[in-house]
Amino acid sequence: MEKINYKRSEPRLMKGNEALAESAIRADLDAYFGYPITPQSEILEYFEEQIPIRHGKVLQAESEVASINMVYGAAGAGARVMTSSSSPGVSLMQEGISYIASAQLPCLVVNVVRGGPGLGTIQPSQGDYFQAVKGGGHGDYHLIVLAPATVQEMADFVFDAFRLAEEYRCPAMILSDGALGQMMEKVELIEEGQFPKRNFSWATTGKPATRERNIITSLFIEPEKMEGINYDLQAKYAKIQKNEVRYELVETDDADIILVAFGLSARICQKTIELAREKGIKLGLIRPITLYPFPTNIIKEFADKAKFFLVVEMNAGQMVEDVALAVNGKKPVYYKGRMGGMIPTPEEVLVEVENIIAKQSEEKR
Amino acid sequence: MENEIQDNGLEIVYKKPSTLTDTPLHYCPGCGHSVVHRVLMEVVDELGIQDKTIGVAPVGCSVFAYNYMNIDMQEAAHGRAGAVATGIKRVLPDKYVFSYQGDGDLAAIGTAETIHTVNRGENILMVFINNAIYGMTGGQMAPTSLEGMKTATSPYGRDVKLMGYPLKITELLAQLPGALYVTRQSVHTPNAVRKLKKAVKASFEYQKLNEGTCFIEVVSNCPSGWKQTPVQTMKWIEENMFPKYPLGDIKVPKF
């Protein structure tokens, strides 16, 4: 993925949700539609406070169902538009997201994930990984999914998400969690006026005499045509997979055991690496930044070097399936996680690593 | 308005609006949809607002409306036309936006979106086709189906104690302060069509004022769903629909 050097403001201390919202205004957001839900209501609150005195449009909708369909309408009209919610609310949006993917509209959906299933808890979770990267709604489609691990990335990924969404006419998602949304950290925000709008020839802005009418639709009743649309979508996803994979490697150069973790879990793993290296265990970390497209190839490369992989997640083991697919049986792939709003500690991840090492040496004997 | 005189001296007294495409209509013979399409596009033509008009057609028989109307259009998910139209109008406040929705769409699955769109007084026109049945899916009971009405899902007639009462959503919406103009029209006679056109024209004109939502219910027919000939449906509308859904303005703007 392209890395752009934007001009940035002086560092300041901000909450993840607020940094994300401020960054969206600086990204010249045209409209935000949303509905309150913990732990992300600060996003809507921030927009309701800032947008009227700055620029753009903001509307508190009657539901997440309405929010995502307002996003559909505004995106179809060529606007830079977003919504945000947390897990139960994002479930309600799935129908609309499927329509947006099929109609090939750019937009940003932010999911500040909380523990589930059901109404669950308001504590952080990564339980919506499958929903985010495998489609979520009906039909064959993907979102471009970015997973921030810091408040800085909560802010920066707004620009990345819109850039990718607009380039590929594909909805993008920032998959965060309740802790990243609520925590305060130092952030250097991208300054305003550096992110020009594109002119979308397909947008429904009123048909002038000079062009054919524009139609935003996901209805293609003839199966031959619908299959064609599917081929187009799949070709687009192949291009995204080829060009837009992004990941971070932490202390992997000499590592013989590889942790794989995204978002908050990746930060926990960084501490685990420190603790492990004090004990002489050579741990490294692959942090997928784009969850879709998934960094399959780099994981595949490490399958030749590593003794085993341990996937650390705040769910029952979801990304571990994609890691196992990438490793393709070459090395063992293990999972360590907590669920339902509980966060694994660096120490308990290390204990898991040590247990696996002990188990493996026992098996050798 | 003076009629156009052709080179051969003949006067053109009737023609297809330029904003209707040449695509053959897929509607059943005798269905009111095509008349309402025509009325809408005649008004767009006469006001000269083709380049400023965006339509929204959600799931239902009229989901293909964009095949017939030569304007920019968005297809919406079932029930969500109000939300989609809101999204368009909020980012394009100087454009004319209308939704075109059936009874199942507007008054069942989309009730929340409908009420809140009108309650916010979105400056759009909502056209509500009430034919008391689900046409596209094959004649199932609609929220506006009449008491005792036989449909595919009320084969013994609508039992209101079990299936609920016919929903007069138009009267309900007229109560909301966001509603600027609320009227109930029909297309069962030429005179009714003329009255509908007047209401549509007024609604587009009102959009310029930014004073609230215009809402037009069109009591229409469904020959296939009602299992009647088109002529029979016109009589059935008068005898059965109008007593429950009386024609006329329900709320008019006070300036």
Coordinates of C-alpha atoms in Angstrom, one line a residue:
Chain A
M1 CA 0.0 0.0 0.0
E2 CA 1.1 3.5 -0.9
K3 CA 2.6 5.5 2.0
I4 CA 2.0 9.3 1.7
N5 CA 3.9 11.9 3.7
Y6 CA 1.3 14.3 4.8
K7 CA 2.0 17.6 6.7
R8 CA 1.0 17.0 10.3
S9 CA 0.0 19.1 13.3
E10 CA 1.8 19.3 16.6
P11 CA 1.3 16.3 18.8
R12 CA -1.7 16.3 21.1
L13 CA -3.3 13.9 23.5
M14 CA -6.6 12.4 22.2
K15 CA -9.1 9.6 22.7
G16 CA -9.1 7.1 19.8
N17 CA -12.7 7.8 18.8
E18 CA -12.2 11.5 18.8
A19 CA -8.9 11.3 16.9
L20 CA -10.7 9.3 14.3
A21 CA -13.5 11.8 14.0
E22 CA -11.2 14.8 13.9
S23 CA -9.1 13.1 11.2
A24 CA -12.3 12.5 9.1
I25 CA -13.1 16.2 9.2
R26 CA -9.5 17.0 8.1
A27 CA -10.0 14.4 5.3
D28 CA -12.7 16.7 4.0
L29 CA -15.6 14.4 5.0
D30 CA -18.8 15.5 3.2
A31 CA -21.2 13.6 5.5
Y32 CA -21.5 11.4 8.5
F33 CA -24.6 9.4 9.4
G34 CA -24.7 7.4 12.7
Y35 CA -26.5 6.1 15.7
P36 CA -25.3 6.1 19.3
I37 CA -23.8 2.9 20.7
T38 CA -21.1 2.2 23.3
P39 CA -18.1 2.2 23.0
Q40 CA -18.1 4.6 20.0
S41 CA -20.7 7.3 20.7
E42 CA -17.9 9.9 21.0
I43 CA -17.5 9.7 17.2
L44 CA -21.1 10.9 16.6
E45 CA -20.8 13.4 19.5
Y46 CA -17.6 14.8 18.1
F47 CA -19.1 15.3 14.7
E48 CA -22.3 16.8 16.1
E49 CA -20.1 19.3 17.9
Q50 CA -17.6 20.1 15.2
I51 CA -19.3 19.7 11.8
P52 CA -21.8 22.6 12.3
I53 CA -19.0 25.1 13.1
R54 CA -16.6 23.7 10.5
H55 CA -17.7 21.9 7.3
G56 CA -19.7 18.9 6.1
K57 CA -23.0 17.4 7.1
V58 CA -23.9 15.3 10.1
L59 CA -27.1 13.5 11.0
Q60 CA -28.1 11.2 13.9
A61 CA -30.2 8.6 12.2
E62 CA -33.1 6.6 13.7
S63 CA -31.1 3.4 13.5
E64 CA -28.0 1.8 12.1
V65 CA -30.2 0.4 9.3
A66 CA -31.1 4.0 8.3
S67 CA -27.5 5.2 8.8
I68 CA -26.0 2.7 6.3
N69 CA -28.7 3.5 3.8
M70 CA -28.1 7.2 4.1
V71 CA -24.4 6.4 3.4
Y72 CA -25.5 4.5 0.3
G73 CA -27.5 7.4 -0.9
A74 CA -24.8 10.0 -0.2
A75 CA -22.0 7.8 -1.6
G76 CA -24.1 7.2 -4.7
A77 CA -24.4 11.0 -5.1
G78 CA -20.6 11.2 -5.1
A79 CA -20.0 12.3 -1.5
R80 CA -17.1 11.3 0.8
V81 CA -19.2 9.7 3.5
M82 CA -18.9 7.5 6.5
T83 CA -20.7 5.9 9.4
S84 CA -19.5 4.2 12.6
S85 CA -20.9 1.8 15.1
S86 CA -20.1 -1.1 17.4
S87 CA -20.7 -4.8 16.9
P88 CA -24.5 -5.1 17.3
G89 CA -25.0 -2.0 15.2
V90 CA -22.7 -3.2 12.5
S91 CA -24.7 -6.4 12.3
L92 CA -27.7 -4.3 11.6
M93 CA -25.8 -2.6 8.7
Q94 CA -24.8 -5.8 6.9
E95 CA -27.6 -5.7 4.4
G96 CA -26.8 -2.1 3.4
I97 CA -23.0 -2.9 3.2
S98 CA -23.8 -5.8 0.8
Y99 CA -25.8 -3.4 -1.4
I100 CA -22.9 -0.8 -1.2
A101 CA -20.4 -3.5 -2.2
S102 CA -22.5 -4.6 -5.1
A103 CA -23.3 -1.1 -6.3
Q104 CA -19.6 -0.4 -6.0
L105 CA -19.8 2.7 -3.9
P106 CA -16.9 4.1 -1.9
C107 CA -17.5 4.8 1.8
L108 CA -16.0 4.2 5.2
V109 CA -17.6 2.0 8.0
V110 CA -15.9 2.1 11.4
N111 CA -16.5 -0.8 13.8
V112 CA -15.3 -0.2 17.3
V113 CA -15.8 -3.8 18.3
R114 CA -17.2 -4.9 21.6
G115 CA -17.6 -8.4 23.1
G116 CA -20.4 -10.6 21.8
P117 CA -22.3 -12.5 20.6
G118 CA -25.7 -10.9 21.2
L119 CA -25.9 -7.6 23.1
G120 CA -22.7 -8.9 24.7
T121 CA -20.6 -6.4 26.7
I122 CA -19.2 -2.9 26.1
Q123 CA -15.6 -4.1 26.6
P124 CA -13.2 -4.5 23.7
S125 CA -13.1 -7.6 21.5
Q126 CA -12.0 -8.8 18.1
G127 CA -14.9 -11.1 17.7
D128 CA -16.1 -9.4 14.5
Y129 CA -13.1 -10.5 12.4
F130 CA -15.0 -13.0 10.4
Q131 CA -17.8 -10.6 9.8
A132 CA -15.4 -7.9 8.6
V133 CA -13.1 -9.9 6.4
K134 CA -15.3 -12.7 5.0
G135 CA -18.1 -10.5 3.8
G136 CA -20.6 -10.2 6.7
G137 CA -23.7 -9.7 4.6
H138 CA -25.1 -11.8 1.8
G139 CA -23.3 -12.6 -1.4
D140 CA -19.7 -12.7 -2.6
Y141 CA -18.1 -9.5 -1.6
H142 CA -15.3 -8.0 0.5
L143 CA -14.6 -4.8 2.3
I144 CA -11.1 -3.4 2.5
V145 CA -10.4 -3.8 6.2
L146 CA -7.8 -1.8 8.1
A147 CA -6.9 -2.7 11.7
P148 CA -5.4 0.1 13.7
A149 CA -3.3 -0.7 16.8
T150 CA -2.8 2.9 18.1
V151 CA -4.7 6.1 18.4
Q152 CA -2.3 7.5 15.7
E153 CA -3.5 4.8 13.4
M154 CA -7.2 5.3 14.3
A155 CA -6.6 8.8 12.9
D156 CA -4.3 8.0 9.9
F157 CA -6.3 5.1 8.6
V158 CA -9.3 7.4 7.9
F159 CA -7.2 8.8 5.0
D160 CA -6.0 5.4 3.9
A161 CA -9.5 4.0 4.0
F162 CA -11.1 6.8 1.9
R163 CA -8.2 6.7 -0.6
L164 CA -8.6 3.0 -1.1
A165 CA -12.4 3.1 -1.1
E166 CA -12.4 5.8 -3.7
E167 CA -9.7 4.2 -5.9
Y168 CA -11.4 0.8 -6.0
R169 CA -15.1 1.9 -5.6
C170 CA -15.2 -0.4 -2.7
P171 CA -16.5 0.1 0.9
A172 CA -13.7 0.2 3.5
M173 CA -13.8 -0.7 7.1
I174 CA -11.7 0.4 10.1
L175 CA -11.9 -2.6 12.5
S176 CA -11.0 -1.2 15.9
D177 CA -12.1 -2.2 19.4
G178 CA -13.5 -0.6 22.5
A179 CA -10.1 -0.1 24.1
L180 CA -8.6 1.7 21.1
G181 CA -11.7 3.8 20.9
Q182 CA -11.5 4.8 24.5
M183 CA -7.8 5.1 25.2
M184 CA -5.9 8.3 25.1
E185 CA -2.6 8.6 23.4
K186 CA -0.3 11.1 21.7
V187 CA -1.3 11.7 18.1
E188 CA 0.0 13.9 15.3
L189 CA -3.0 14.6 13.1
I190 CA -2.7 15.1 9.3
E191 CA -3.5 18.7 8.5
E192 CA -6.5 19.7 6.5
G193 CA -6.5 20.5 2.8
Q194 CA -4.2 17.7 1.6
F195 CA -6.8 15.2 0.4
P196 CA -8.5 16.3 -2.8
K197 CA -11.8 14.9 -4.0
R198 CA -12.2 12.9 -7.1
N199 CA -14.8 13.6 -9.7
F200 CA -17.0 10.6 -10.0
S201 CA -18.5 10.3 -13.5
W202 CA -20.9 7.6 -12.2
A203 CA -22.5 9.7 -9.4
T204 CA -26.2 10.5 -9.4
T205 CA -26.0 14.3 -9.3
G206 CA -28.7 15.1 -11.8
K207 CA -28.5 14.1 -15.5
P208 CA -27.2 16.9 -17.8
A209 CA -28.0 16.7 -21.5
T210 CA -24.3 15.9 -22.1
R211 CA -24.3 12.4 -20.6
E212 CA -26.4 9.3 -20.2
R213 CA -28.3 8.9 -16.9
N214 CA -26.5 7.4 -14.0
I215 CA -28.0 4.5 -12.1
I216 CA -26.8 3.2 -8.7
T217 CA -28.1 -0.3 -8.3
S218 CA -27.3 -3.8 -7.1
L219 CA -30.1 -5.4 -9.0
F220 CA -29.1 -7.4 -12.1
I221 CA -32.0 -9.7 -12.7
E222 CA -30.5 -11.7 -15.6
P223 CA -28.2 -14.3 -14.1
E224 CA -25.7 -13.8 -17.0
K225 CA -25.4 -10.2 -16.1
M226 CA -25.2 -10.9 -12.3
E227 CA -22.4 -13.4 -12.9
G228 CA -20.6 -10.7 -14.9
I229 CA -20.9 -8.3 -12.0
N230 CA -19.5 -11.0 -9.8
Y231 CA -16.5 -11.6 -12.1
D232 CA -15.9 -7.8 -12.1
L233 CA -16.0 -7.7 -8.3
Q234 CA -13.6 -10.7 -8.0
A235 CA -11.2 -9.1 -10.5
K236 CA -11.2 -6.0 -8.4
Y237 CA -10.5 -8.0 -5.2
A238 CA -7.6 -9.8 -6.9
K239 CA -6.2 -6.4 -7.8
I240 CA -6.6 -5.2 -4.2
Q241 CA -4.9 -8.4 -2.9
K242 CA -2.0 -7.8 -5.3
N243 CA -1.5 -4.1 -4.6
E244 CA -2.8 -3.2 -1.1
V245 CA -1.5 -5.7 1.4
R246 CA 0.0 -4.0 4.4
Y247 CA 1.6 -5.5 7.5
E248 CA 4.3 -4.8 10.1
L249 CA 7.1 -7.0 11.2
V250 CA 8.4 -6.8 14.8
E251 CA 11.7 -8.4 15.7
T252 CA 11.2 -11.1 13.1
D253 CA 14.8 -11.1 11.7
D254 CA 16.2 -13.7 14.1
A255 CA 12.9 -15.0 15.4
D256 CA 12.2 -18.7 15.4
I257 CA 8.7 -18.4 16.9
I258 CA 6.2 -16.1 15.1
L259 CA 3.3 -14.5 16.8
V260 CA 0.5 -13.2 14.5
A261 CA -1.8 -10.6 15.9
F262 CA -3.7 -7.5 14.8
G263 CA -4.9 -4.3 16.5
L264 CA -4.8 -4.3 20.3
S265 CA -3.6 -7.9 20.5
A266 CA -0.5 -7.0 18.5
R267 CA 0.4 -4.4 21.1
I268 CA 0.1 -7.0 23.8
C269 CA 2.3 -9.3 21.8
Q270 CA 5.0 -6.6 21.6
K271 CA 5.3 -6.7 25.4
T272 CA 5.3 -10.5 25.2
I273 CA 8.3 -10.3 22.8
E274 CA 10.2 -8.2 25.3
L275 CA 9.5 -10.6 28.2
A276 CA 10.4 -13.6 26.0
R277 CA 13.7 -12.1 24.8
E278 CA 14.7 -11.4 28.4
K279 CA 14.4 -15.2 28.8
G280 CA 16.3 -16.0 25.6
I281 CA 13.2 -17.0 23.6
K282 CA 13.4 -15.5 20.1
L283 CA 9.9 -14.3 19.5
G284 CA 8.8 -12.2 16.5
L285 CA 5.5 -10.7 15.4
I286 CA 3.7 -10.4 12.1
R287 CA 1.0 -7.7 12.5
P288 CA -1.5 -7.7 9.6
I289 CA -2.6 -4.1 9.1
T290 CA -4.9 -4.9 6.2
L291 CA -7.0 -7.8 7.4
Y292 CA -8.5 -7.8 3.9
P293 CA -6.4 -8.1 1.8
F294 CA -4.7 -10.6 4.2
P295 CA -0.9 -10.7 4.2
T296 CA -0.8 -14.4 3.2
N297 CA 2.5 -14.3 1.4
I298 CA 4.6 -12.9 4.2
I299 CA 3.2 -15.6 6.6
K300 CA 3.9 -18.2 3.9
E301 CA 7.6 -17.0 3.8
F302 CA 8.0 -17.3 7.5
A303 CA 6.6 -20.9 7.4
D304 CA 10.0 -21.9 6.1
K305 CA 11.9 -20.3 9.0
A306 CA 9.7 -20.5 12.1
K307 CA 9.3 -23.4 14.4
F308 CA 5.7 -22.6 15.0
F309 CA 3.1 -19.8 14.8
L310 CA 1.0 -18.6 17.7
V311 CA -2.0 -16.5 16.7
V312 CA -3.2 -14.2 19.5
E313 CA -6.7 -12.8 19.2
M314 CA -9.5 -11.4 21.4
N315 CA -11.9 -13.9 20.1
A316 CA -12.4 -17.7 19.9
G317 CA -9.8 -18.1 17.1
Q318 CA -10.9 -16.4 13.9
M319 CA -7.8 -15.0 12.1
V320 CA -6.0 -18.3 13.1
E321 CA -7.9 -19.9 10.2
D322 CA -6.4 -17.5 7.7
V323 CA -2.9 -18.0 9.2
A324 CA -3.3 -21.8 9.0
L325 CA -4.3 -21.4 5.3
A326 CA -1.2 -19.4 4.6
V327 CA 1.1 -21.8 6.5
N328 CA -0.6 -24.7 4.7
G329 CA 0.5 -27.4 7.1
K330 CA 4.2 -26.6 6.9
K331 CA 4.4 -25.8 10.6
P332 CA 2.1 -26.0 13.6
V333 CA -0.3 -23.0 14.1
Y334 CA -1.6 -22.4 17.5
Y335 CA -4.2 -20.1 19.0
K336 CA -4.2 -18.1 22.2
G337 CA -7.0 -15.8 23.0
R338 CA -9.6 -14.4 25.4
M339 CA -13.2 -13.7 24.6
G340 CA -16.2 -11.7 25.6
G341 CA -14.5 -8.4 26.4
M342 CA -11.5 -10.0 28.2
I343 CA -8.0 -9.0 27.1
P344 CA -5.0 -11.4 27.2
T345 CA -2.0 -10.3 29.2
P346 CA 1.5 -10.3 27.8
E347 CA 2.4 -12.8 30.5
E348 CA -0.3 -15.3 29.7
V349 CA 0.7 -15.2 26.0
L350 CA 4.3 -15.9 27.1
V351 CA 3.1 -18.8 29.3
E352 CA 1.3 -20.2 26.2
V353 CA 4.5 -19.9 24.2
E354 CA 6.5 -21.7 26.9
N355 CA 3.9 -24.5 27.1
I356 CA 4.0 -25.1 23.4
I357 CA 7.9 -25.2 23.5
A358 CA 7.7 -27.7 26.4
K359 CA 5.1 -29.8 24.6
Q360 CA 7.2 -29.8 21.3
S361 CA 10.4 -30.9 23.0
E362 CA 8.5 -33.6 24.9
E363 CA 7.1 -34.8 21.5
K364 CA 10.6 -34.9 20.1
R365 CA 11.8 -37.2 22.9
Chain B
M1 CA -49.8 26.1 -23.4
E2 CA -49.7 26.3 -27.2
N3 CA -49.4 23.0 -28.9
E4 CA -46.5 22.3 -31.3
I5 CA -47.4 22.5 -35.0
Q6 CA -45.4 20.1 -37.2
D7 CA -44.1 20.9 -40.7
N8 CA -47.0 19.1 -42.3
G9 CA -49.4 21.4 -40.4
L10 CA -50.6 18.8 -38.0
E11 CA -50.8 19.8 -34.4
I12 CA -49.2 17.6 -31.7
V13 CA -51.7 17.2 -28.9
Y14 CA -50.1 14.3 -27.0
K15 CA -46.6 12.9 -26.8
K16 CA -44.4 10.9 -24.6
P17 CA -42.4 13.0 -22.1
S18 CA -38.7 13.2 -23.2
T19 CA -37.7 12.0 -19.7
L20 CA -39.4 8.6 -20.3
T21 CA -37.1 6.1 -22.1
D22 CA -38.2 3.9 -24.9
T23 CA -37.8 0.7 -22.8
P24 CA -41.0 -1.3 -22.9
L25 CA -42.7 -1.3 -19.5
H26 CA -42.7 -4.6 -17.6
Y27 CA -45.8 -3.7 -15.6
C28 CA -48.9 -5.9 -16.0
P29 CA -51.5 -4.5 -18.5
G30 CA -53.7 -2.0 -16.7
C31 CA -51.4 -1.4 -13.8
G32 CA -51.3 2.2 -12.4
H33 CA -47.5 2.3 -12.1
S34 CA -47.0 3.3 -15.7
V35 CA -49.4 6.2 -15.4
V36 CA -47.7 7.5 -12.3
H37 CA -44.3 7.2 -14.0
R38 CA -45.6 9.2 -16.9
V39 CA -47.1 11.9 -14.6
L40 CA -43.9 12.3 -12.7
M41 CA -41.8 12.6 -15.9
E42 CA -44.3 15.0 -17.5
V43 CA -43.7 17.3 -14.5
V44 CA -39.9 16.9 -14.7
D45 CA -40.2 17.9 -18.3
E46 CA -42.5 20.8 -17.8
L47 CA -40.4 22.2 -15.0
G48 CA -37.2 21.6 -17.0
I49 CA -35.4 19.9 -14.1
Q50 CA -34.1 16.7 -15.6
D51 CA -30.6 17.8 -14.7
K52 CA -31.5 18.5 -11.1
T53 CA -33.7 15.5 -10.3
I54 CA -32.6 12.3 -8.6
G55 CA -35.1 9.5 -8.0
V56 CA -35.0 6.6 -5.6
A57 CA -36.8 3.3 -6.3
P58 CA -36.7 0.6 -3.7
V59 CA -37.6 -3.1 -3.9
G60 CA -41.1 -3.8 -5.2
C61 CA -42.8 -3.7 -8.6
S62 CA -41.3 -0.3 -9.3
V63 CA -37.7 -1.4 -8.5
F64 CA -37.0 -1.1 -12.3
A65 CA -38.3 2.5 -12.5
Y66 CA -34.8 3.6 -13.5
N67 CA -35.3 1.6 -16.7
Y68 CA -38.1 4.0 -17.7
M69 CA -37.2 7.3 -16.2
N70 CA -34.4 9.1 -18.1
I71 CA -33.0 10.8 -14.9
D72 CA -30.3 9.9 -12.4
M73 CA -31.7 7.2 -10.1
Q74 CA -30.7 5.0 -7.2
E75 CA -32.2 1.6 -6.4
A76 CA -32.7 1.2 -2.7
A77 CA -33.0 -1.8 -0.4
H78 CA -36.5 -2.9 0.7
G79 CA -38.0 -0.1 2.9
R80 CA -34.9 2.1 2.9
A81 CA -35.9 4.6 0.2
G82 CA -36.5 7.3 2.8
A83 CA -33.0 6.9 4.2
V84 CA -31.4 6.7 0.8
A85 CA -33.2 9.8 -0.3
T86 CA -32.1 11.6 2.9
G87 CA -28.5 10.7 2.2
I88 CA -28.8 12.2 -1.4
K89 CA -30.7 15.3 -0.4
R90 CA -28.3 16.1 2.5
V91 CA -25.3 16.2 0.3
L92 CA -27.1 17.7 -2.7
P93 CA -29.5 20.1 -1.0
D94 CA -30.1 22.1 -4.2
K95 CA -31.4 19.1 -6.2
Y96 CA -34.9 17.7 -6.5
V97 CA -35.2 14.3 -4.8
F98 CA -38.1 11.9 -4.8
S99 CA -38.8 8.4 -3.7
Y100 CA -41.2 6.1 -5.3
Q101 CA -42.4 3.4 -2.9
G102 CA -45.0 0.7 -2.6
D103 CA -47.2 -0.1 0.4
G104 CA -45.1 -3.0 1.6
D105 CA -42.0 -1.0 1.3
L106 CA -43.2 2.2 2.8
A107 CA -45.7 1.1 5.4
A108 CA -44.3 -2.3 6.5
I109 CA -40.6 -3.0 6.3
G110 CA -39.7 0.7 5.9
T111 CA -42.1 2.2 8.5
A112 CA -39.3 3.5 10.7
E113 CA -37.5 5.1 7.8
T114 CA -40.7 6.6 6.5
I115 CA -41.8 8.1 9.7
H116 CA -38.4 9.5 10.6
T117 CA -37.8 10.9 7.1
V118 CA -41.0 12.8 7.3
N119 CA -40.4 13.8 10.9
R120 CA -37.1 15.4 10.0
G121 CA -39.0 17.2 7.3
E122 CA -36.5 16.1 4.6
N123 CA -37.1 18.3 1.6
I124 CA -38.1 15.5 -0.7
L125 CA -41.2 14.2 -2.4
M126 CA -42.3 10.7 -1.3
V127 CA -44.7 9.0 -3.8
F128 CA -46.5 6.2 -2.1
I129 CA -48.3 3.7 -4.4
N130 CA -51.0 2.0 -2.4
N131 CA -52.6 -1.0 -4.2
A132 CA -53.2 -2.9 -1.0
I133 CA -51.1 -5.9 -2.1
Y134 CA -47.5 -7.1 -2.7
G135 CA -47.4 -7.2 -6.5
M136 CA -43.9 -8.2 -7.3
T137 CA -43.7 -11.3 -5.0
G138 CA -47.1 -12.5 -6.2
G139 CA -50.0 -11.0 -4.4
Q140 CA -49.4 -11.4 -0.7
M141 CA -51.1 -9.3 2.0
A142 CA -49.9 -5.8 2.4
P143 CA -50.1 -3.5 5.5
T144 CA -52.8 -1.6 3.6
S145 CA -54.8 -4.7 2.5
L146 CA -58.4 -4.2 3.4
E147 CA -60.3 -6.0 6.1
G148 CA -61.5 -9.3 4.7
M149 CA -59.4 -9.0 1.5
K150 CA -58.2 -12.3 0.1
T151 CA -54.5 -12.5 -0.8
A152 CA -52.0 -15.2 -1.2
T153 CA -51.1 -15.0 2.5
S154 CA -54.7 -14.2 3.7
P155 CA -56.5 -16.8 1.6
Y156 CA -59.6 -16.7 3.9
G157 CA -59.6 -12.9 3.9
R158 CA -57.6 -10.5 6.2
D159 CA -58.7 -11.2 9.7
V160 CA -57.8 -8.0 11.4
K161 CA -57.8 -9.6 14.9
L162 CA -55.0 -11.9 13.7
M163 CA -53.3 -9.9 11.0
G164 CA -53.7 -6.3 12.1
Y165 CA -55.7 -3.5 10.6
P166 CA -55.2 -1.7 7.3
L167 CA -52.6 0.9 8.1
K168 CA -53.6 4.5 7.1
I169 CA -50.0 5.7 7.2
T170 CA -50.7 8.8 5.2
E171 CA -53.1 10.2 7.9
L172 CA -50.4 9.2 10.5
L173 CA -47.7 11.0 8.7
A174 CA -49.9 14.1 8.3
Q175 CA -49.7 14.5 12.1
L176 CA -45.9 15.1 11.9
P177 CA -44.7 18.7 12.0
G178 CA -42.1 17.8 9.3
A179 CA -44.8 17.0 6.8
L180 CA -45.5 20.1 4.6
Y181 CA -48.0 18.7 2.1
V182 CA -49.8 15.4 2.4
T183 CA -52.4 14.3 -0.1
R184 CA -54.1 11.2 -1.4
Q185 CA -54.7 10.9 -5.1
S186 CA -55.5 8.2 -7.6
V187 CA -55.1 7.3 -11.3
H188 CA -58.4 5.4 -11.9
T189 CA -59.9 8.1 -14.2
P190 CA -58.4 10.8 -16.6
N191 CA -59.6 13.4 -14.2
A192 CA -57.9 11.7 -11.3
V193 CA -54.7 11.6 -13.3
R194 CA -54.9 15.4 -13.9
K195 CA -55.4 16.0 -10.2
L196 CA -52.4 13.8 -9.4
K197 CA -50.3 15.8 -11.8
K198 CA -51.2 19.0 -10.1
A199 CA -50.2 17.5 -6.7
V200 CA -46.9 16.3 -8.1
K201 CA -46.1 19.6 -9.7
A202 CA -46.9 21.5 -6.4
S203 CA -44.7 19.1 -4.5
F204 CA -41.7 19.7 -6.8
E205 CA -42.3 23.5 -6.5
Y206 CA -42.5 23.2 -2.7
Q207 CA -39.0 21.5 -2.6
K208 CA -37.5 24.9 -3.5
L209 CA -38.9 26.3 -0.2
N210 CA -37.1 23.9 2.1
E211 CA -40.1 23.7 4.4
G212 CA -40.6 20.0 4.8
T213 CA -41.6 16.7 3.2
C214 CA -44.2 16.4 0.5
F215 CA -46.1 13.1 0.6
I216 CA -48.5 11.8 -2.1
E217 CA -50.3 8.6 -1.7
V218 CA -51.6 7.2 -5.0
V219 CA -54.5 4.7 -4.5
S220 CA -53.8 2.4 -7.3
N221 CA -54.7 -1.1 -8.6
C222 CA -53.1 -4.5 -9.1
P223 CA -55.1 -6.4 -11.7
S224 CA -52.8 -9.5 -11.4
G225 CA -52.8 -9.5 -7.6
W226 CA -56.4 -8.7 -7.2
K227 CA -57.2 -11.3 -9.9
Q228 CA -59.5 -8.8 -11.8
T229 CA -59.5 -7.3 -15.2
P230 CA -58.2 -3.7 -15.4
V231 CA -61.7 -2.4 -15.8
Q232 CA -63.0 -4.3 -12.8
T233 CA -60.1 -2.9 -10.7
M234 CA -61.3 0.7 -11.4
K235 CA -64.7 -0.1 -10.0
W236 CA -63.2 -2.1 -7.1
I237 CA -61.1 0.9 -6.2
E238 CA -64.1 3.2 -6.0
E239 CA -66.3 0.7 -4.1
N240 CA -63.7 -0.7 -1.7
M241 CA -60.5 1.4 -1.5
F242 CA -61.9 4.9 -1.4
P243 CA -64.2 4.3 1.6
K244 CA -61.1 3.3 3.6
Y245 CA -58.6 5.6 1.7
P246 CA -60.6 8.7 0.8
L247 CA -59.1 11.0 -1.8
G248 CA -58.1 14.6 -1.3
D249 CA -55.6 16.8 0.5
I250 CA -54.9 15.9 4.1
K251 CA -52.4 18.6 5.0
V252 CA -51.7 21.7 2.9
P253 CA -49.0 24.2 3.5
K254 CA -49.9 27.4 5.3
F255 CA -47.9 30.3 4.3

